[in-house]
Coordinates of C-alpha atoms and ligand atoms in Angstrom, one line a residue:
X1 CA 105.5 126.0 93.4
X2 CA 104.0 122.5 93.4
X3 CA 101.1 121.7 95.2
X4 CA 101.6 119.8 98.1
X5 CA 100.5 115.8 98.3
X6 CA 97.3 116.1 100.4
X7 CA 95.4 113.1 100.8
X8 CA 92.5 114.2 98.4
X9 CA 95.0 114.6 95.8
X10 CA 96.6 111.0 96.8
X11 CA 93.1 109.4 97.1
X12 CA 92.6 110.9 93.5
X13 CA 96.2 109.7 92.4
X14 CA 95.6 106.2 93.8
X15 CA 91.7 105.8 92.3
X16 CA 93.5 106.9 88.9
X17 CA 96.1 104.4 88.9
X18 CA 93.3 101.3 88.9
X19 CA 93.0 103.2 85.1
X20 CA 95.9 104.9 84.5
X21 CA 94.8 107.1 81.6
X22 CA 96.8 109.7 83.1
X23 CA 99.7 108.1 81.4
X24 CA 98.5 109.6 78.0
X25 CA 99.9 112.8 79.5
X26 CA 103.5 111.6 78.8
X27 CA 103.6 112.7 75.6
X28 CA 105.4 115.4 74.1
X29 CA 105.3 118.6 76.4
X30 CA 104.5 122.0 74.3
X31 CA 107.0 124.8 75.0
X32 CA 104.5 126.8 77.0
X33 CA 104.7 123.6 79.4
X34 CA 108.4 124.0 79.5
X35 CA 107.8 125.5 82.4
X36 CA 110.1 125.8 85.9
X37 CA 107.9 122.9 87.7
X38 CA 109.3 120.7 84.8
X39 CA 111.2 117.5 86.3
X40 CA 114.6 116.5 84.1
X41 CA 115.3 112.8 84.3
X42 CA 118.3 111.6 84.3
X43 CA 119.1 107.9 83.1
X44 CA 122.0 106.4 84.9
X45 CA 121.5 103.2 83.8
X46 CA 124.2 102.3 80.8
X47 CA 126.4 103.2 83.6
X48 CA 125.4 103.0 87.3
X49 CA 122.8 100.1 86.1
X50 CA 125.4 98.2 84.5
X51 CA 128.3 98.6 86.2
X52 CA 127.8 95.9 89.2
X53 CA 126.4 93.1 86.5
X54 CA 129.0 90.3 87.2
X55 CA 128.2 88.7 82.9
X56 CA 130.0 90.5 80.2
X57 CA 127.8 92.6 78.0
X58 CA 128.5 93.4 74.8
X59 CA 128.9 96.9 73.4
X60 CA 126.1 95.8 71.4
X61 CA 124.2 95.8 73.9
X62 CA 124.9 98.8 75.8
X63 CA 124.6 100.6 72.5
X64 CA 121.2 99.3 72.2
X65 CA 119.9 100.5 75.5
X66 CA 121.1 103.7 75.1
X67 CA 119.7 104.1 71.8
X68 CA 116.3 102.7 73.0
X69 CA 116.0 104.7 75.7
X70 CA 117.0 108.1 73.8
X71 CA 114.0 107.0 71.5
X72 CA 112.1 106.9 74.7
X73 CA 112.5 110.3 75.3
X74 CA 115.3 110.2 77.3
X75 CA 117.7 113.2 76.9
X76 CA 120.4 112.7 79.5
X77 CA 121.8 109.0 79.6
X78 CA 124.9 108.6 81.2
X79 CA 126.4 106.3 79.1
X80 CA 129.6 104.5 80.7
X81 CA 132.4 105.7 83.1
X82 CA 136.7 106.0 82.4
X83 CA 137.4 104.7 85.6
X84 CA 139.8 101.9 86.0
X85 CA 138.8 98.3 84.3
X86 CA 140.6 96.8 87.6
X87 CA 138.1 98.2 89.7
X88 CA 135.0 97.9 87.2
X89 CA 135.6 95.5 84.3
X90 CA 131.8 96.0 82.9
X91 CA 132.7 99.7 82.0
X92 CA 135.7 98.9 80.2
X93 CA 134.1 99.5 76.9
X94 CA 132.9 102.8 77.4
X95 CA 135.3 104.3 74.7
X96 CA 134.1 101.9 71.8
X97 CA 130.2 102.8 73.5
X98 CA 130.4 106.3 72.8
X99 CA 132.4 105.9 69.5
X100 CA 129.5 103.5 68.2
X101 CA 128.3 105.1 64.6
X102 CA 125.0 104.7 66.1
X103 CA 125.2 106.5 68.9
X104 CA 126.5 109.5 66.4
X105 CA 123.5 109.1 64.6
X106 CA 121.6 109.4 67.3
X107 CA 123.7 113.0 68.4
X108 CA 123.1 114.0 64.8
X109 CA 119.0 113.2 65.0
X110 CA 118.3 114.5 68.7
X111 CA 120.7 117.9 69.3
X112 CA 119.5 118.1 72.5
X113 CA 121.2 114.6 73.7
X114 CA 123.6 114.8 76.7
X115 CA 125.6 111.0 76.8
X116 CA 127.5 112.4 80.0
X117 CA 130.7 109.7 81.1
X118 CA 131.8 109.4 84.8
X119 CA 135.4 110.1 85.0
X120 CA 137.4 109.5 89.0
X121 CA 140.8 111.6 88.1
X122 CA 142.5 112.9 85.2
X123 CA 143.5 110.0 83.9
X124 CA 140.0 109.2 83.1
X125 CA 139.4 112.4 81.5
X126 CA 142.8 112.2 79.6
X127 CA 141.3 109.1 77.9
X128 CA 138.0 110.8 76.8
X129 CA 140.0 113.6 75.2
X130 CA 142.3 110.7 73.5
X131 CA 139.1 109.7 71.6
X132 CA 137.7 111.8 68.4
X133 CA 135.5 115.0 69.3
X134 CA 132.4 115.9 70.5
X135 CA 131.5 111.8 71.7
X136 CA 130.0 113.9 74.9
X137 CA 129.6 117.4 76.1
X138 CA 129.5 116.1 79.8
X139 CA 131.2 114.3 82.2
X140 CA 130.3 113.7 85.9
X141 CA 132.7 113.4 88.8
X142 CA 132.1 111.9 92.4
X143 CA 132.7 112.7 96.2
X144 CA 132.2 110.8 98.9
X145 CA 130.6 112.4 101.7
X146 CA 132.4 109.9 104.3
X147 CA 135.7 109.1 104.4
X148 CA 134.9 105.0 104.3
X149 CA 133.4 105.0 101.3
X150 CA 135.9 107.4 99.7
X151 CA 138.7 104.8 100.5
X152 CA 136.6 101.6 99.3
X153 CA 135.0 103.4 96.5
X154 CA 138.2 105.4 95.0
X155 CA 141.3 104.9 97.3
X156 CA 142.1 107.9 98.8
X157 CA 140.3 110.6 101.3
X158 CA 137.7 113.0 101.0
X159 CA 139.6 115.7 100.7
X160 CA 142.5 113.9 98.2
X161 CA 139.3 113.0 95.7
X162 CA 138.6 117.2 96.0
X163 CA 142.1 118.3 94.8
X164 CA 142.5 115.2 92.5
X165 CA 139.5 116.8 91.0
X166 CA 140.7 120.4 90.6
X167 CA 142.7 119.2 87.0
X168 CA 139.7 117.4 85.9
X169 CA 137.2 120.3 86.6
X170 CA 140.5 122.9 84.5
X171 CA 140.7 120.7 81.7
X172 CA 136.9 120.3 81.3
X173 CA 136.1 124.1 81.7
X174 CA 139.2 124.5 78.7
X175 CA 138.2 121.5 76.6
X176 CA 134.1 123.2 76.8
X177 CA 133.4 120.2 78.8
X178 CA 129.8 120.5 81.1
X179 CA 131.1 119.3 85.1
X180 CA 128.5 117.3 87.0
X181 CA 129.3 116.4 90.5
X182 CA 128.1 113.4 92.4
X183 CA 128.2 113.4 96.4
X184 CA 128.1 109.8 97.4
X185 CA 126.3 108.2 100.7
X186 CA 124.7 111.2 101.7
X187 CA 121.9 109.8 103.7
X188 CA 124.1 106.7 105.7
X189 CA 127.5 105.1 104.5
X190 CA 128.0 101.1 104.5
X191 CA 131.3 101.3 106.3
X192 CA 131.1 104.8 108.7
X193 CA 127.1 104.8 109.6
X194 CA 125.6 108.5 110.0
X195 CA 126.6 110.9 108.0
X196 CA 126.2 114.5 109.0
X197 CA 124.4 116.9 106.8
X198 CA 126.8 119.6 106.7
X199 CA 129.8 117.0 105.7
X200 CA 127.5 116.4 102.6
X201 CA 126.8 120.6 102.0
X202 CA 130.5 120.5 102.8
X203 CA 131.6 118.5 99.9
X204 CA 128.7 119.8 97.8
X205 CA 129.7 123.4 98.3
X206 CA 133.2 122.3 96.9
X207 CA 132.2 120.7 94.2
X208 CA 129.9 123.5 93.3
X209 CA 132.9 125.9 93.6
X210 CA 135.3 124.0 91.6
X211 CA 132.8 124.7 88.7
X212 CA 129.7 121.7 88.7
X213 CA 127.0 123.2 87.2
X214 CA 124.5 120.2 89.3
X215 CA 125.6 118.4 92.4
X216 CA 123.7 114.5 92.6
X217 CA 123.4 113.8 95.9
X218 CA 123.5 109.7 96.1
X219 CA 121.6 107.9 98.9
X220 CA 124.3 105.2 97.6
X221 CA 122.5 102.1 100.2
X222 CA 119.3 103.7 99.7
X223 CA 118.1 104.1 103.5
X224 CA 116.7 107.8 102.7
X225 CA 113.2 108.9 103.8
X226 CA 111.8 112.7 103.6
X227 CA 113.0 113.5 106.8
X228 CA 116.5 112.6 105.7
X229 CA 116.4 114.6 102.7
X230 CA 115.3 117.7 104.8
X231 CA 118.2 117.6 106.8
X232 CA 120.8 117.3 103.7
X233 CA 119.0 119.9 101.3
X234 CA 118.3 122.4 104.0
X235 CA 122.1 122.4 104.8
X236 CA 123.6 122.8 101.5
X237 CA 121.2 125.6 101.2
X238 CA 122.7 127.0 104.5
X239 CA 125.9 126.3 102.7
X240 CA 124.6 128.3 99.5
X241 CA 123.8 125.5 97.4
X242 CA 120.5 126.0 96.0
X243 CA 117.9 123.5 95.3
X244 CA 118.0 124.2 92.0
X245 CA 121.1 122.9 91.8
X246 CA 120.7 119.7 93.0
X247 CA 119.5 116.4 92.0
X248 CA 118.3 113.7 93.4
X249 CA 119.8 109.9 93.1
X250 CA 117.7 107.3 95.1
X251 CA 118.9 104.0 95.5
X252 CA 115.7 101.7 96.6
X253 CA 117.2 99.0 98.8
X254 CA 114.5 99.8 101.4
X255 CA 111.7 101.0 99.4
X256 CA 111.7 104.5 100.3
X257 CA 113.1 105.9 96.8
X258 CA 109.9 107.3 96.0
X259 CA 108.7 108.8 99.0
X260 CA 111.8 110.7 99.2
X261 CA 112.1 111.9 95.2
X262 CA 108.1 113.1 95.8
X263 CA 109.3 114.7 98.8
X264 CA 112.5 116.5 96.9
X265 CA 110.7 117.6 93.6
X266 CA 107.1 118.7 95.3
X267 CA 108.5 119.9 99.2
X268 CA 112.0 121.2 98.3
X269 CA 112.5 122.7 95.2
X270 CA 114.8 119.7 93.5
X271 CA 114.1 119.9 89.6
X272 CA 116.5 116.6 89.0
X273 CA 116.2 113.6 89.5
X274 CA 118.3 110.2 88.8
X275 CA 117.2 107.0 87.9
X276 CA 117.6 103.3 86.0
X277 CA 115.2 101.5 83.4
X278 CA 114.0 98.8 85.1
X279 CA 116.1 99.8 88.6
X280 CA 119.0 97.7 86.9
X281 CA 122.1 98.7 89.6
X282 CA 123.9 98.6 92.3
X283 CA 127.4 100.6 93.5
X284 CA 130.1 97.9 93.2
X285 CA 131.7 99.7 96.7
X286 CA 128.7 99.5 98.3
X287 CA 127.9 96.1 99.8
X288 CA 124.3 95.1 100.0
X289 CA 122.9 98.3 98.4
X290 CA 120.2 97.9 95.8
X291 CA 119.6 99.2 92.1
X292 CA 118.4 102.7 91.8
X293 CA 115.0 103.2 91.7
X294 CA 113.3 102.3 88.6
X295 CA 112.6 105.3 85.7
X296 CA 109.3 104.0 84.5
X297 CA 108.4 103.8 88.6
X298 CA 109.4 107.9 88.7
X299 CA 107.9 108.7 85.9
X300 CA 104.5 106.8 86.4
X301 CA 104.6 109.0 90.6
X302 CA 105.4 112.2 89.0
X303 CA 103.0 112.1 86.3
X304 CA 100.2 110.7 88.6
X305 CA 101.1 113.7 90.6
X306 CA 100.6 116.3 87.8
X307 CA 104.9 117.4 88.1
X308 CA 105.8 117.4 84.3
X309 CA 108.6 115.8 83.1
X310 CA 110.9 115.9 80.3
X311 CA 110.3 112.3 78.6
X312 CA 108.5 111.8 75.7
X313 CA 107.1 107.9 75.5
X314 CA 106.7 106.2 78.3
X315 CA 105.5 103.3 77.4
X316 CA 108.0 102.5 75.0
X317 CA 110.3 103.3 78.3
X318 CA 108.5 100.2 79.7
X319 CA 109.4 98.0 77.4
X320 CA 112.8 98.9 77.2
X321 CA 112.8 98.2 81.0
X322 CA 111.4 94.5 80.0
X323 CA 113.7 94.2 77.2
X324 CA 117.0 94.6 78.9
X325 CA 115.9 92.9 81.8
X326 CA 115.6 89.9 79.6
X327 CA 118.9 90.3 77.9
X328 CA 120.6 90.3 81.3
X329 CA 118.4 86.9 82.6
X330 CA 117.3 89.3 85.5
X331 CA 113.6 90.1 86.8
X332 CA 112.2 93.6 86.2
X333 CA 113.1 95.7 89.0
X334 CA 110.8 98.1 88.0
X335 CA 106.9 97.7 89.7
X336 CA 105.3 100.1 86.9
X337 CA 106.9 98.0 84.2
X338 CA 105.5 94.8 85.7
X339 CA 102.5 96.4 86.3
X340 CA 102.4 97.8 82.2
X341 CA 103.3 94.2 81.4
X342 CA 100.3 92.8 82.6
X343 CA 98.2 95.5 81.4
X344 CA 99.3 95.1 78.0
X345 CA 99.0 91.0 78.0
X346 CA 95.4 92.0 79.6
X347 CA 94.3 93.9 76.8
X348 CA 96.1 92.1 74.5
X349 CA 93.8 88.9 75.3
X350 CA 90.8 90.6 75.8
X351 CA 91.4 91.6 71.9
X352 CA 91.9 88.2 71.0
X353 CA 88.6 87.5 72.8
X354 CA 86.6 89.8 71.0
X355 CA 88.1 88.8 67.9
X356 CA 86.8 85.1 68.4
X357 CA 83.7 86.0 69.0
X358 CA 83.5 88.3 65.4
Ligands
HMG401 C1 140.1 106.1 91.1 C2 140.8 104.8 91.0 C3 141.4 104.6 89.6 C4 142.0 104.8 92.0 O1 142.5 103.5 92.1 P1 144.1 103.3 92.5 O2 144.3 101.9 92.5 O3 144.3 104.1 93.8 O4 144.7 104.1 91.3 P2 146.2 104.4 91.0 O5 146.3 105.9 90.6 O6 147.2 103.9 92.0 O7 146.4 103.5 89.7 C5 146.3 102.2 89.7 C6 146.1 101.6 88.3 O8 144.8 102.1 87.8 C7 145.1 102.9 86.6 N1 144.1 104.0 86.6 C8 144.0 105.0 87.4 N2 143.0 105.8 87.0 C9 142.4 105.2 85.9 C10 141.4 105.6 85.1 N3 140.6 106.7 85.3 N4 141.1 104.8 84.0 C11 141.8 103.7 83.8 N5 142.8 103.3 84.6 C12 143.1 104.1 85.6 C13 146.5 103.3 86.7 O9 147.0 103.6 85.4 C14 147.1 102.1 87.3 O10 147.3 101.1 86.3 P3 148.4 100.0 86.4 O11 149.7 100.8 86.4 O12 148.2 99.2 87.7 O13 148.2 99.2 85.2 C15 139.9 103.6 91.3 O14 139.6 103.7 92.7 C16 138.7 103.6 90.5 O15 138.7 103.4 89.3 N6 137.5 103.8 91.2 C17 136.2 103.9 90.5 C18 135.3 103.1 91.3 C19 133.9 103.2 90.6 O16 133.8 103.3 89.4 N7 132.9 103.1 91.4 C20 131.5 103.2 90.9 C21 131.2 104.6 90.4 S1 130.7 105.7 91.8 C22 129.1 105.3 92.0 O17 128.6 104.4 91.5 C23 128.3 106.2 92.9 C24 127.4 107.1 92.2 C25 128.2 108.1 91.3 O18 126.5 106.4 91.3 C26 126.5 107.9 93.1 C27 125.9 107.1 94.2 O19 125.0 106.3 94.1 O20 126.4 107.4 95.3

């Protein structure tokens, strides 16, 4: 169990942050720290980052990020999507991303890597299997938990997207392929408002039974707060959907992301959570909705709140956050990264200083 957030521990937390040594901790974790409390981070953002950016970027570039971010520590990017180019040019190139001979040399170095692709339908899948083996051991598959983002987002109902999916989940279970299911708007939906919690354990249980090993539930607009996240974790419980078997995939349009992860991983028992270098993002389908929340932000509240993690380097994790926010001429949605920034130029002059003086 995780000790709760009580404000001694937050007064601590914040008085550490004016010198955040605490940061050294995110280094490599021995095995015997391996332990159930540990956090996995999921990176989403080669593919939910990128997929609203309006420029064309090149596979270069993609390949880069994921690359960078593996040699951050990363272990689970999810690295592009087969769904139609119609609907979302940028991810067109997800087939020559995951063919890249770097990216094989990064499965070769790090046998622990997971590059899991969204797929909508079986087409998408079909196109995977088209390419050479053992590109990915995972794909991910998505719900809606209301019916007006389930006709915006992939053109049919809820319960169409659920039997669409029943060939995908077959095919993958035959082909050895890892099934992660996403539930979409769980906590509010752009075009139908509230969404009731046991519509979202609904469609969670379903997906769970079809065979997903890990069920994201997406606060898509990003309007989730604790109390929120109660509601939609205690009923899939009541539908038999464990924590465990959950993640959590914040969205930060109202600055509540990491009030609500804190909540999930040190109140509820959720041992996942998603998230995008430098919050790059934004759901194409989802009008007005932010990036997802930023991973160096989760990783700097988690380790300032002594909940391991499984990322190795995080400040080279910063300054991939800088880096790709300068390739894509945007500003670093990340606050932590901003904030390492301007440690590091700090430091970085008070050497020079000292230097002059010698
Ligand atoms: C599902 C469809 C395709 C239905 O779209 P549709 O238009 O109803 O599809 P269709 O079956 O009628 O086919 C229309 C055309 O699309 C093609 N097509 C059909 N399927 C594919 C495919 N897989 N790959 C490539 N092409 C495909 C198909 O071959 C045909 O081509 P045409 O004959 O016109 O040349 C469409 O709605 C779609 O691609 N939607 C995806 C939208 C999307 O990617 N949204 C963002 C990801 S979800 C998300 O971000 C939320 C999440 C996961 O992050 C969690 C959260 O925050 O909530």
């Amino acid at each position: 169990m995780h000790r709760a957030i009580t404000p001694r521990s937050l007064r601590a937390q914040l008085a550490r942050a004016h010198a955040p040594q605490h940061l050294a901790q995110l280094r490599p974790l021995s095995s015997s720290s391996l332990d159930s409390r540990r956090v996995k981070v999921v990176e989403v953002g080669p593919r939910d980052g990128l997929q609203n950016e309006k420029a064309v970027i090149s596979t270069d570039v993609k390949v880069e990020l994921i690359e960078r971010l593996v040699k951050g520590g990363l272990r689970c990017v999810e690295s592009g999507s087969f769904v139609s180019p119609k609907w979302v040019p940028q991810m067109a190139s997800t087939a020559d991303v995951l063919q890249s001979s770097r990216l094989s040399a990064l499965r070769s170095t790090h046998k622990d890597l997971s590059l899991p692709v969204l797929v909508p339908n079986i087409k998408g899948l079909d196109s995977l299997l088209a390419l050479p083996p053992n590109l990915t051991d995972e794909i991910a598959v998505f719900v809606s938990a209301s019916e007006g983002f389930s006709r915006a987002n992939l053109n049919c109902s809820v319960a169409e997207s659920l039997s669409r999916l029943e060939p995908v989940f077959r095919t993958a279970r035959d082909r050895g392929l890892k099934v992660r299911g996403y539930v979409s708007v769980v906590l509010g939906c752009p075009f139908d408002g509230r969404v009731e919690p046991q519509q979202v354990a609904h469609v969670a249980k379903a997906l769970r039974d079809l065979g997903a090993y890990e069920v994201s539930l997406g606060d898509t607009i990003g309007v989730g707060v604790p109390r929120g996240w109660d509601e939609v974790v205690g009923a899939c419980e009541q539908q038999g959907v464990p924590a465990r078997q959950l993640a959590a995939h914040c969205h930060d349009t109202y600055g509540t992301a990491l009030a609500s992860i804190l909540h999930c991983v040190s109140q509820l028992g959720i041992r996942t959570v998603d998230s995008s270098i430098a919050a790059l993002g934004g759901c194409p389908y989802s009008p007005g909705a932010t990036g997802n929340v930023a991973t160096e932000d989760v990783l700097y509240a988690l380790s300032a709140s002594e909940i391991p993690t499984t990322v190795l380097a995080f400040d080279e994790l910063c300054q991939v956050g800088e880096w790709i926010s300068a390739e894509l001429g945007r500003e670093n949605g990340s606050r932590v990264g901003k904030a390492m920034k301007g440690r590091r130029e700090r430091d970085a002059a008070k050497r020079e200083k000292q230097k002059a003086k010698l």
